Amino acid sequence: MVTMADVARRAGVSKATVSRAISQPEIVDAETRALVQAAITQLDYRPNEIARGLANRSSKTIGIIINRFDSLYYGSLLDGAEKAIAALGFKMLAESTRERAEGEREAWSSLLERQCEAVVVHCDSLDDAELANWMHERPKSVLMNRYLAAFEDRCIHLDNRRGGALAAKFLHAKGHRNIAMVTGPSKFYVVRDRSAGFTETLLDRGVTPTVIESDFLVQGGYDAVITLLEKEPSITGIFFQNDEMAAGAIEACRERGIIVPDDLSMIGFDDIPVAQHLMPKLTTIRQPLRDIGAAAGCLAHALATGVTDTSDIQRVFEAEVVERASVMEVK
Amino acid sequence: MVTMADVARRAGVSKATVSRAISQPEIVDAETRALVQAAITQLDYRPNEIARGLANRSSKTIGIIINRFDSLYYGSLLDGAEKAIAALGFKMLAESTRERAEGEREAWSSLLERQCEAVVVHCDSLDDAELANWMHERPKSVLMNRYLAAFEDRCIHLDNRRGGALAAKFLHAKGHRNIAMVTGPSKFYVVRDRSAGFTETLLDRGVTPTVIESDFLVQGGYDAVITLLEKEPSITGIFFQNDEMAAGAIEACRERGIIVPDDLSMIGFDDIPVAQHLMPKLTTIRQPLRDIGAAAGCLAHALATGVTDTSDIQRVFEAEVVERASVMEVK
DNA sequence: TATCCATATGTAACCGCGTTCATCAAGAAA
DNA sequence: TTTCTTGATGAACGCGGTTACATATGGATA
């Protein structure tokens, strides 16, 4: 490894001068600077960011904890976050938990040990108490797509309750009165919120939805719709808490000769790219994942650099209905 | 920040003892060790991995360069790589390039400066010469899904040529003789290989395919199939170099009353999760992305740790046909 | 009892870089 | 000529750990 000392020797100056020539070129004599530059290129010297971070007590890194990489949900969040963080001159360090509580703790420790100056947390397995502990101990941490009232201004999230309400209103407005909902695993924060918003809204309108818990997977949606139609054949509209489950349900219906949306209407959640290529094209609730990731990255950066006024960073994002062809008006 | 010195003071021992109590507990007296442990938990001390890396001259980190996070292609590769790397006790540091050559260079520099002990490279914009330079300068680097003959044993990749051939053979075996191919942007390495394999195989069988270059996007496939059918109405089978384009094409056909596969057969590439929910379900060529990522991670780790015998790590992976319902037998 | 060895701990140098502070040369002011 | 600035540079120390080497202690051995 070629170090600063090598460059200094080669250029016939001291290490200090090399350091200055790199970090503050203006305060070093033009002639000397050229000498140093030449030595750097000749030796193909690359500053050691690790050592530099140690000396500066700054890593210029923002950590981010997610469940997994192979999902467009997390991929979009990461994409938004990385773009924002990079634009601010920082690096993003992502760690996945594989949806295990232990994985979440490991990721947290790992990111802190690697001196991340702030960390963005997307955790589903840990309970509120432990998470609150984290947020309390590390004031430079941001919660993504989860809400803790005590740390309200460090939470960046979709208003899932309103998202659920949106689905309810949409189905109700289209005339549906026999309505069901297929949820994801209730351990997920977003599931509980979407469910609450959906159910409340319908109850307000005098409709009691049938609820069935599933697993966010295609097969789960497939099975759920079958169970549902056996139990409650009068149902005309179903809200699936993600698009994958809706896709499975559409398949199940096709195989059974049930026509969507003529016989049964469906609305999903997320607006994954598939949604618009299903047959019929899926009406769904879209969430601005990229924006959420970017906001979380910005807030983390602000906390890391000691910016106090973060009022320009949006904390709560709204979902919107994307109307396609899977919900039909009933009379 | 609580440092080792703090712990030492608290426990009434020297820094060296604390260090040893952490890294080599067995060589320190049980009593002392307990003292140190107590101090560590009392102070909530976390070793500074950055400083530790400096002292050890090892970061235990493997870098990985990808185009973007928000794609299941890269997501799956990352997933496979991270799992493998974590299992070996290393960390993965991912950087995205946003498909710009400059982004690739920046990522490369950044990963080296952060002292990654090896780096996995997935680059499409850089030409072979520059890439070869990298591979030459850094013997601890691995090329993923790209092939450079001079660095054969550091390339982990799908045999795209054979993948293309597979599609050709499949269509030909089903009786198709008027065949077209819709490719991705020819700047991509995989595109050139898939095209070569496909075309060669058909020429061998006396068929000359119509080729049209597109962009790997849904809309591109939509447009391509329309152009194609105008130009060559006799075509009965089309190979799309990824599933997204096939999805777009299916949509275009549905809108025009062309029945897939009765009127027109289609085969895709990748086997993205959508493929099985399209209507009709898409017959496609699957590539084992997770395995490829894992192999790249393993090889990088082997290089990083100086393992010389890496013959047990698979370098070339094979695609396979996943037959569903979008290709019909013709007589 | 003197010697030796094993074990346990402390001391200090070092990893690669940043930064303070002293130094020095040269030009301006007196 | 002397003194005071001013700008450029180098020596030394610190960042938080690791580790070779030195030191101290106690028991076994001769």
XYZ file of N, CA and C in Angstrom, chain B residues 67-288:
666
model
N -25.453 -1.409 -10.769
C -26.045 -0.266 -11.459
C -27.068 0.477 -10.621
N -27.917 -0.263 -9.930
C -28.979 0.378 -9.172
C -29.543 -0.575 -8.129
N -30.236 -0.018 -7.169
C -30.819 -0.841 -6.115
C -32.245 -1.253 -6.454
N -32.949 -0.401 -7.187
C -34.372 -0.647 -7.385
C -34.645 -1.496 -8.611
N -34.142 -2.688 -8.564
C -34.365 -3.644 -9.634
C -34.153 -5.023 -9.030
N -35.013 -5.951 -9.384
C -34.896 -7.274 -8.789
C -33.666 -8.001 -9.288
N -33.206 -7.593 -10.456
C -31.987 -8.201 -10.981
C -30.825 -7.949 -10.017
N -30.577 -6.677 -9.727
C -29.483 -6.347 -8.816
C -29.808 -6.731 -7.380
N -31.077 -6.597 -7.032
C -31.492 -6.973 -5.690
C -31.173 -8.429 -5.399
N -31.437 -9.292 -6.371
C -31.172 -10.715 -6.164
C -29.676 -10.983 -6.082
N -28.924 -10.320 -6.936
C -27.470 -10.489 -6.880
C -26.945 -10.052 -5.509
N -27.401 -8.885 -5.066
C -26.960 -8.359 -3.771
C -27.341 -9.307 -2.653
N -28.558 -9.797 -2.727
C -29.042 -10.686 -1.694
C -28.137 -11.909 -1.572
N -27.844 -12.518 -2.712
C -26.971 -13.692 -2.709
C -25.588 -13.342 -2.186
N -25.065 -12.223 -2.638
C -23.706 -11.830 -2.244
C -23.652 -11.528 -0.752
N -24.605 -10.749 -0.261
C -24.541 -10.370 1.149
C -24.645 -11.584 2.055
N -25.531 -12.489 1.714
C -25.699 -13.666 2.547
C -24.383 -14.442 2.622
N -23.762 -14.626 1.475
C -22.514 -15.389 1.435
C -21.406 -14.671 2.198
N -21.307 -13.385 1.986
C -20.242 -12.605 2.610
C -20.409 -12.565 4.122
N -21.656 -12.384 4.564
C -21.918 -12.333 6.001
C -21.584 -13.667 6.647
N -21.904 -14.755 5.936
C -21.636 -16.076 6.494
C -20.142 -16.292 6.696
N -19.333 -15.559 5.961
C -17.882 -15.711 6.072
C -17.291 -14.686 7.039
N -18.172 -13.947 7.716
C -17.686 -12.998 8.713
C -17.237 -11.662 8.150
N -17.579 -11.389 6.922
C -17.228 -10.100 6.331
C -18.469 -9.234 6.176
N -18.247 -7.974 5.819
C -19.350 -7.071 5.556
C -19.370 -6.724 4.079
N -20.554 -6.436 3.579
C -20.668 -6.023 2.188
C -20.925 -4.524 2.123
N -20.213 -3.870 1.230
C -20.419 -2.434 1.025
C -20.810 -2.224 -0.432
N -22.066 -1.833 -0.657
C -22.571 -1.717 -2.027
C -22.617 -0.267 -2.478
N -22.294 -0.065 -3.707
C -22.306 1.276 -4.277
C -22.974 1.184 -5.651
N -23.833 2.138 -5.960
C -24.520 2.062 -7.243
C -23.975 3.107 -8.214
N -24.082 2.803 -9.484
C -23.451 3.640 -10.508
C -24.453 4.433 -11.320
N -25.719 4.089 -11.209
C -26.774 4.721 -12.001
C -26.477 4.629 -13.498
N -25.806 3.566 -13.848
C -25.558 3.257 -15.267
C -24.760 4.318 -16.009
N -23.892 5.011 -15.271
C -23.024 5.977 -15.931
C -21.582 5.505 -15.782
N -20.793 5.671 -16.828
C -19.394 5.255 -16.775
C -18.684 5.989 -15.641
N -18.994 7.260 -15.498
C -18.341 8.035 -14.438
C -18.736 7.501 -13.066
N -19.980 7.080 -12.972
C -20.448 6.485 -11.722
C -19.679 5.217 -11.402
N -19.318 4.483 -12.422
C -18.578 3.245 -12.199
C -17.175 3.560 -11.684
N -16.570 4.574 -12.276
C -15.226 4.947 -11.821
C -15.260 5.476 -10.392
N -16.257 6.285 -10.107
C -16.374 6.830 -8.758
C -16.554 5.709 -7.730
N -17.418 4.774 -8.062
C -17.675 3.678 -7.136
C -16.396 2.886 -6.891
N -15.684 2.621 -7.949
C -14.430 1.864 -7.846
C -13.453 2.587 -6.916
N -13.240 3.853 -7.158
C -12.317 4.628 -6.316
C -12.784 4.636 -4.870
N -14.059 4.915 -4.726
C -14.601 5.015 -3.378
C -14.396 3.724 -2.594
N -14.640 2.610 -3.250
C -14.509 1.334 -2.549
C -13.056 1.038 -2.196
N -12.161 1.416 -3.082
C -10.746 1.186 -2.786
C -10.291 2.094 -1.652
N -10.723 3.337 -1.706
C -10.311 4.272 -0.658
C -10.841 3.851 0.701
N -11.970 3.166 0.666
C -12.502 2.714 1.944
C -11.930 1.354 2.315
N -10.877 0.987 1.655
C -10.086 -0.180 2.040
C -10.820 -1.502 1.950
N -11.706 -1.626 0.974
C -12.323 -2.927 0.769
C -11.222 -3.918 0.420
N -11.312 -5.086 0.983
C -10.232 -6.045 0.768
C -10.375 -6.764 -0.566
N -11.571 -6.676 -1.116
C -11.802 -7.220 -2.445
C -13.031 -6.515 -2.978
N -13.191 -6.468 -4.282
C -14.400 -5.846 -4.792
C -14.994 -6.615 -5.961
N -16.307 -6.709 -5.912
C -17.073 -7.389 -6.950
C -17.623 -6.314 -7.890
N -17.338 -6.474 -9.153
C -17.665 -5.426 -10.113
C -18.740 -5.880 -11.093
N -19.810 -5.114 -11.180
C -20.820 -5.343 -12.214
C -20.913 -4.046 -13.013
N -20.190 -3.979 -14.096
C -20.127 -2.755 -14.875
C -20.555 -3.001 -16.309
N -21.344 -2.076 -16.838
C -21.790 -2.213 -18.219
C -21.302 -1.084 -19.107
N -21.009 0.039 -18.511
C -20.670 1.193 -19.333
C -19.197 1.228 -19.728
N -18.341 0.729 -18.871
C -16.911 0.755 -19.171
C -16.548 -0.257 -20.252
N -15.562 0.086 -21.051
C -15.147 -0.869 -22.080
C -14.173 -1.900 -21.510
N -13.924 -2.913 -22.307
C -13.093 -4.021 -21.841
C -11.711 -3.560 -21.397
N -11.141 -2.609 -22.135
C -9.769 -2.191 -21.849
C -9.650 -1.611 -20.440
N -10.563 -0.701 -20.122
C -10.483 -0.070 -18.806
C -10.732 -1.080 -17.696
N -11.700 -1.938 -17.960
C -12.025 -2.962 -16.977
C -10.831 -3.897 -16.771
N -10.184 -4.236 -17.858
C -9.015 -5.124 -17.777
C -7.927 -4.460 -16.943
N -7.798 -3.174 -17.098
C -6.845 -2.415 -16.290
C -7.133 -2.587 -14.805
N -8.386 -2.414 -14.472
C -8.780 -2.574 -13.067
C -8.408 -3.958 -12.559
N -8.798 -4.929 -13.336
C -8.578 -6.311 -12.904
C -7.088 -6.596 -12.763
N -6.342 -5.940 -13.612
C -4.892 -6.144 -13.578
C -4.278 -5.486 -12.345
N -4.704 -4.250 -12.090
C -4.141 -3.513 -10.955
C -4.561 -4.090 -9.614
N -5.756 -4.622 -9.572
C -6.263 -5.152 -8.304
C -6.553 -6.639 -8.453
N -5.607 -7.446 -8.079
C -5.792 -8.893 -8.257
C -6.920 -9.431 -7.380
N -7.357 -8.622 -6.412
C -8.436 -9.093 -5.549
C -9.764 -8.482 -5.979
N -10.075 -8.611 -7.240
C -11.353 -8.111 -7.717
C -12.010 -9.187 -8.572
N -13.318 -9.147 -8.585
C -14.100 -10.166 -9.278
C -15.073 -9.486 -10.235
N -15.195 -10.038 -11.408
C -16.135 -9.497 -12.384
C -17.417 -10.314 -12.310
N -18.534 -9.623 -12.244
C -19.798 -10.340 -12.123
C -20.637 -10.131 -13.374
N -21.123 -11.215 -13.916
C -21.940 -11.185 -15.135
C -21.317 -10.387 -16.270
N -20.037 -10.592 -16.419
C -19.327 -10.074 -17.576
C -18.083 -10.934 -17.707
N -17.600 -11.038 -18.917
C -16.513 -11.991 -19.134
C -15.325 -11.344 -19.818
N -14.158 -11.534 -19.240
C -12.909 -11.062 -19.824
C -11.979 -12.272 -19.875
N -11.690 -12.710 -21.076
C -10.932 -13.957 -21.238
C -9.636 -13.945 -20.445
N -8.977 -12.793 -20.411
C -7.681 -12.722 -19.744
C -7.789 -12.935 -18.229
N -8.990 -12.751 -17.707
C -9.176 -12.912 -16.259
C -10.283 -13.925 -15.999
N -10.233 -14.956 -16.773
C -11.292 -15.955 -16.767
C -11.664 -16.451 -15.373
N -10.637 -16.744 -14.569
C -10.980 -17.334 -13.271
C -11.373 -16.302 -12.225
N -11.510 -15.062 -12.663
C -12.077 -14.072 -11.743
C -13.387 -13.531 -12.297
N -13.984 -14.270 -13.201
C -15.288 -13.886 -13.755
C -16.348 -14.875 -13.291
N -17.384 -14.346 -12.689
C -18.524 -15.169 -12.287
C -19.675 -14.700 -13.161
N -20.211 -15.578 -13.960
C -21.239 -15.073 -14.870
C -22.151 -16.151 -15.413
N -23.286 -15.681 -15.893
C -24.206 -16.566 -16.583
C -23.667 -16.763 -17.988
N -23.838 -17.947 -18.495
C -23.481 -18.185 -19.887
C -24.622 -17.654 -20.750
N -24.554 -16.371 -21.046
C -25.650 -15.727 -21.772
C -25.780 -16.232 -23.199
N -24.636 -16.606 -23.745
C -24.665 -17.137 -25.101
C -25.517 -18.399 -25.144
N -25.271 -19.262 -24.181
C -26.061 -20.486 -24.120
C -27.510 -20.182 -23.765
N -27.699 -19.135 -22.959
C -29.061 -18.731 -22.620
C -29.825 -18.340 -23.875
N -29.168 -17.564 -24.731
C -29.796 -17.171 -25.990
C -30.057 -18.399 -26.854
N -29.085 -19.290 -26.859
C -29.227 -20.511 -27.656
C -30.420 -21.327 -27.175
N -30.591 -21.351 -25.864
C -31.695 -22.095 -25.269
C -33.036 -21.595 -25.808
N -33.173 -20.286 -25.850
C -34.416 -19.686 -26.358
C -34.621 -20.075 -27.821
N -33.536 -20.023 -28.581
C -33.620 -20.353 -30.007
C -34.048 -21.803 -30.202
N -33.391 -22.679 -29.477
C -33.707 -24.105 -29.608
C -35.152 -24.374 -29.228
N -35.586 -23.709 -28.173
C -36.947 -23.939 -27.684
C -37.980 -23.560 -28.742
N -37.819 -22.378 -29.307
C -38.770 -21.929 -30.328
C -38.698 -22.833 -31.542
N -37.480 -23.176 -31.947
C -37.314 -24.016 -33.126
C -37.943 -25.385 -32.909
N -37.716 -25.930 -31.715
C -38.259 -27.263 -31.414
C -39.783 -27.252 -31.421
N -40.361 -26.108 -31.125
C -41.818 -26.021 -31.126
C -42.359 -25.790 -32.543
N -41.453 -25.820 -33.495
C -41.892 -25.721 -34.876
C -41.849 -24.334 -35.489
N -41.393 -23.345 -34.729
C -41.354 -21.985 -35.268
C -40.218 -21.841 -36.278
N -40.513 -21.135 -37.370
C -39.500 -20.920 -38.404
C -39.391 -19.441 -38.759
N -40.442 -18.684 -38.463
C -40.385 -17.228 -38.660
C -40.240 -16.591 -37.284
N -39.008 -16.260 -36.991
C -38.680 -15.896 -35.610
C -38.050 -14.515 -35.539
N -38.389 -13.803 -34.461
C -37.784 -12.487 -34.240
C -37.186 -12.426 -32.845
N -36.302 -11.465 -32.667
C -35.710 -11.251 -31.340
C -35.751 -9.759 -31.042
N -36.167 -9.424 -29.834
C -36.131 -8.031 -29.370
C -35.034 -7.957 -28.311
N -33.981 -7.210 -28.605
C -32.833 -7.167 -27.698
C -32.909 -5.964 -26.764
N -32.014 -5.965 -25.767
C -31.823 -4.781 -24.927
C -30.818 -3.886 -25.614
N -30.408 -2.806 -24.965
C -29.413 -1.899 -25.546
C -28.110 -2.663 -25.803
N -27.558 -2.515 -26.970
C -26.405 -3.337 -27.326
C -25.150 -2.942 -26.567
N -25.217 -1.858 -25.786
C -24.047 -1.518 -24.985
C -23.862 -2.517 -23.840
N -24.913 -3.225 -23.514
C -24.791 -4.209 -22.438
C -24.127 -5.475 -22.934
N -23.198 -5.916 -22.149
C -22.470 -7.137 -22.435
C -23.405 -8.322 -22.619
N -24.362 -8.430 -21.711
C -25.269 -9.583 -21.764
C -26.093 -9.590 -23.041
N -26.396 -8.427 -23.535
C -27.209 -8.325 -24.749
C -26.458 -8.904 -25.938
N -25.232 -8.510 -26.074
C -24.439 -8.990 -27.211
C -24.316 -10.505 -27.179
N -24.128 -11.042 -25.968
C -23.975 -12.488 -25.859
C -25.272 -13.240 -26.125
N -26.343 -12.739 -25.552
C -27.620 -13.413 -25.778
C -27.961 -13.384 -27.263
N -27.696 -12.260 -27.883
C -27.980 -12.124 -29.308
C -27.162 -13.114 -30.114
N -25.884 -13.178 -29.809
C -25.005 -14.073 -30.568
C -25.467 -15.515 -30.452
N -25.739 -15.939 -29.219
C -26.156 -17.320 -29.005
C -27.453 -17.641 -29.740
N -28.358 -16.695 -29.675
C -29.666 -16.897 -30.301
C -29.529 -16.979 -31.822
N -28.869 -16.016 -32.390
C -28.752 -15.933 -33.844
C -27.968 -17.114 -34.425
N -26.830 -17.387 -33.820
C -26.007 -18.519 -34.284
C -26.812 -19.809 -34.338
N -27.504 -20.056 -33.234
C -28.248 -21.308 -33.132
C -29.300 -21.419 -34.230
N -29.958 -20.313 -34.508
C -30.996 -20.352 -35.536
C -30.380 -20.503 -36.928
N -29.290 -19.784 -37.146
C -28.633 -19.883 -38.455
C -28.208 -21.319 -38.711
N -27.680 -21.963 -37.678
C -27.301 -23.376 -37.788
C -28.464 -24.220 -38.274
N -29.664 -23.794 -37.911
C -30.854 -24.572 -38.282
C -31.538 -23.989 -39.507
N -30.850 -23.088 -40.173
C -31.374 -22.566 -41.430
C -32.428 -21.479 -41.290
N -32.501 -20.869 -40.099
C -33.483 -19.798 -39.890
C -32.743 -18.483 -39.647
N -33.180 -17.431 -40.329
C -32.584 -16.122 -40.090
C -33.569 -15.264 -39.309
N -33.253 -14.958 -38.063
C -34.210 -14.190 -37.251
C -34.212 -12.711 -37.609
N -35.356 -12.106 -37.439
C -35.454 -10.652 -37.540
C -35.057 -10.085 -36.178
N -34.171 -9.108 -36.199
C -33.699 -8.570 -34.916
C -34.061 -7.104 -34.783
N -34.503 -6.716 -33.617
C -34.825 -5.321 -33.377
C -34.304 -4.953 -31.993
N -33.598 -3.829 -31.910
C -33.030 -3.438 -30.621
C -34.010 -2.575 -29.862
N -34.148 -2.862 -28.590
C -35.032 -2.057 -27.755
C -34.297 -1.656 -26.476
N -35.014 -1.499 -25.368
C -34.417 -0.842 -24.199
C -34.622 -1.545 -22.867
N -35.094 -2.768 -22.899
C -35.325 -3.525 -21.660
C -36.528 -3.017 -20.873
N -37.259 -2.061 -21.406
C -38.404 -1.530 -20.661
C -39.724 -2.047 -21.210
N -40.743 -1.966 -20.384
C -42.067 -2.443 -20.770
C -42.543 -1.741 -22.036
N -42.444 -0.440 -22.041
C -42.910 0.331 -23.182
C -42.142 -0.053 -24.445
N -40.864 -0.307 -24.258
C -40.034 -0.702 -25.402
C -40.538 -1.987 -26.043
N -40.946 -2.934 -25.202
C -41.465 -4.194 -25.726
C -42.792 -3.977 -26.431
N -43.586 -3.111 -25.843
C -44.887 -2.751 -26.421
C -44.692 -2.222 -27.847
N -43.793 -1.243 -27.957
C -43.544 -0.646 -29.268
C -42.918 -1.645 -30.240
N -42.005 -2.441 -29.713
C -41.250 -3.338 -30.583
C -42.163 -4.337 -31.288
N -43.099 -4.885 -30.539
C -43.934 -5.917 -31.149
C -44.811 -5.318 -32.250
N -45.216 -4.072 -32.068
C -46.024 -3.419 -33.099
C -45.213 -3.206 -34.375
N -44.031 -2.642 -34.190
C -43.125 -2.451 -35.325
C -42.882 -3.761 -36.055
N -42.617 -4.769 -35.264
C -42.264 -6.079 -35.794
C -43.379 -6.661 -36.646
N -44.599 -6.564 -36.130
C -45.710 -7.186 -36.833
C -46.050 -6.448 -38.127
N -45.748 -5.154 -38.131
C -45.950 -4.407 -39.372
C -44.945 -4.839 -40.415
N -43.686 -4.956 -39.950
C -42.595 -5.263 -40.867
C -42.644 -6.712 -41.353
N -42.921 -7.605 -40.433
C -42.875 -9.042 -40.742
C -44.106 -9.740 -40.186
N -45.237 -9.599 -40.876
C -46.486 -10.157 -40.333
C -46.460 -11.679 -40.221
N -45.517 -12.316 -40.878
C -45.497 -13.784 -40.871
C -44.850 -14.370 -39.619
N -44.302 -13.529 -38.799
C -43.613 -14.023 -37.592
C -44.560 -14.772 -36.664
N -44.070 -15.899 -36.134
C -44.903 -16.679 -35.206
C -44.319 -16.742 -33.812
N -43.031 -16.456 -33.699
C -42.426 -16.548 -32.363
C -41.415 -15.434 -32.122
N -41.438 -14.867 -30.920
C -40.503 -13.785 -30.584
C -39.775 -14.097 -29.295
N -38.471 -13.815 -29.326
C -37.659 -13.930 -28.113
C -37.382 -12.520 -27.603
N -37.797 -12.260 -26.368
C -37.506 -10.966 -25.727
C -36.359 -11.173 -24.751
N -35.391 -10.275 -24.797
C -34.212 -10.491 -23.956
C -34.434 -10.186 -22.478
N -35.587 -9.658 -22.132
C -35.969 -9.701 -20.711
C -37.489 -9.772 -20.607
N -37.946 -10.071 -19.408
C -39.372 -10.316 -19.221
C -40.203 -9.038 -19.288
N -39.625 -7.928 -18.868
C -40.372 -6.674 -18.902
C -40.858 -6.374 -20.321
N -39.970 -6.517 -21.268
C -40.354 -6.232 -22.655
C -41.434 -7.189 -23.119
N -41.326 -8.444 -22.695
C -42.354 -9.415 -23.072
C -43.707 -8.997 -22.481
N -43.664 -8.487 -21.248
C -44.911 -8.050 -20.615
C -45.562 -6.936 -21.430
N -44.746 -6.003 -21.875
C -45.273 -4.919 -22.695
C -45.863 -5.444 -23.988
N -45.197 -6.406 -24.570
C -45.647 -6.960 -25.844
C -46.983 -7.679 -25.680
N -47.109 -8.396 -24.570
C -48.367 -9.111 -24.325
C -49.517 -8.112 -24.249
N -49.248 -7.000 -23.584
C -50.263 -5.967 -23.468
C -50.662 -5.422 -24.846
N -49.646 -5.140 -25.644
C -49.902 -4.598 -26.987
C -50.765 -5.565 -27.782
N -50.459 -6.828 -27.669
C -51.221 -7.830 -28.416
C -52.657 -7.894 -27.919
N -52.807 -7.873 -26.614
C -54.159 -7.955 -26.057
C -54.999 -6.807 -26.594
N -54.427 -5.622 -26.623
C -55.162 -4.454 -27.088
C -55.540 -4.558 -28.569
N -54.757 -5.336 -29.300
C -55.011 -5.451 -30.743
C -55.732 -6.746 -31.114
N -56.141 -7.493 -30.110
C -56.866 -8.720 -30.395
C -56.001 -9.852 -30.910
N -54.701 -9.696 -30.741
C -53.800 -10.790 -31.123
C -53.660 -11.702 -29.917
N -53.961 -12.973 -30.104
C -53.954 -13.886 -28.964
C -52.596 -14.553 -28.804
N -52.036 -14.386 -27.593
C -50.789 -15.052 -27.230
C -51.165 -16.266 -26.404
N -50.750 -17.468 -26.748
C -49.776 -17.772 -27.795
C -50.383 -18.225 -29.110
N -51.712 -18.310 -29.194
C -52.328 -18.887 -30.400
C -51.874 -18.196 -31.685
N -51.897 -16.863 -31.662
C -51.500 -16.131 -32.863
C -50.006 -15.858 -32.903
N -49.422 -15.728 -31.730
C -48.031 -15.323 -31.636
C -47.440 -15.884 -30.341
N -46.295 -16.555 -30.471
C -45.633 -17.109 -29.280
C -44.555 -16.159 -28.782
N -44.339 -16.178 -27.476
C -43.329 -15.302 -26.887
C -42.550 -16.034 -25.814
N -41.243 -15.759 -25.783
C -40.420 -16.294 -24.700
C -39.579 -15.146 -24.154
N -39.465 -15.091 -22.849
C -38.742 -13.989 -22.210
C -37.389 -14.413 -21.678
N -36.850 -13.611 -20.774
C -35.557 -13.920 -20.160
C -35.524 -13.300 -18.771
N -35.070 -14.058 -17.800
C -34.859 -13.638 -16.400
C -35.721 -14.402 -15.425
N -36.992 -14.597 -15.814
C -37.976 -15.149 -14.886
C -38.156 -14.258 -13.662
N -38.525 -13.031 -13.898
C -38.864 -12.152 -12.782
C -40.188 -12.621 -12.195
N -40.482 -12.268 -10.968
C -41.695 -12.772 -10.309
C -42.979 -12.499 -11.095
N -43.012 -11.381 -11.821
C -44.195 -11.072 -12.620
C -44.504 -12.145 -13.630
N -43.467 -12.752 -14.146
C -43.620 -13.620 -15.320
C -44.747 -14.631 -15.152
N -44.850 -15.173 -13.950
C -45.848 -16.215 -13.755
C -47.249 -15.665 -13.520
N -47.371 -14.343 -13.483
C -48.712 -13.784 -13.287
C -49.197 -13.031 -14.498
N -48.436 -13.063 -15.533
C -48.911 -12.447 -16.760
C -49.974 -13.353 -17.344
N -50.694 -12.804 -18.277
C -51.734 -13.588 -18.936
C -51.481 -13.548 -20.431
N -51.012 -14.612 -21.034
C -50.727 -15.914 -20.422
C -49.447 -15.889 -19.599
N -49.302 -16.900 -18.767
C -48.071 -17.021 -17.981
C -46.895 -17.144 -18.922
N -45.866 -16.410 -18.610
C -44.764 -16.287 -19.560
C -43.754 -17.423 -19.488
N -43.513 -18.022 -20.621
C -42.409 -18.969 -20.750
C -41.134 -18.145 -20.866
N -40.126 -18.516 -20.101
C -38.953 -17.654 -20.057
C -37.685 -18.443 -19.726
N -36.564 -17.749 -19.788
C -35.280 -18.366 -19.447
C -34.875 -17.844 -18.077
N -34.709 -18.727 -17.133
C -34.378 -18.287 -15.777
C -32.878 -18.303 -15.554
N -32.379 -17.249 -14.886
C -30.977 -17.280 -14.493
C -30.882 -17.279 -12.967
N -29.940 -18.032 -12.430
C -29.823 -18.191 -10.980
C -29.068 -17.015 -10.366
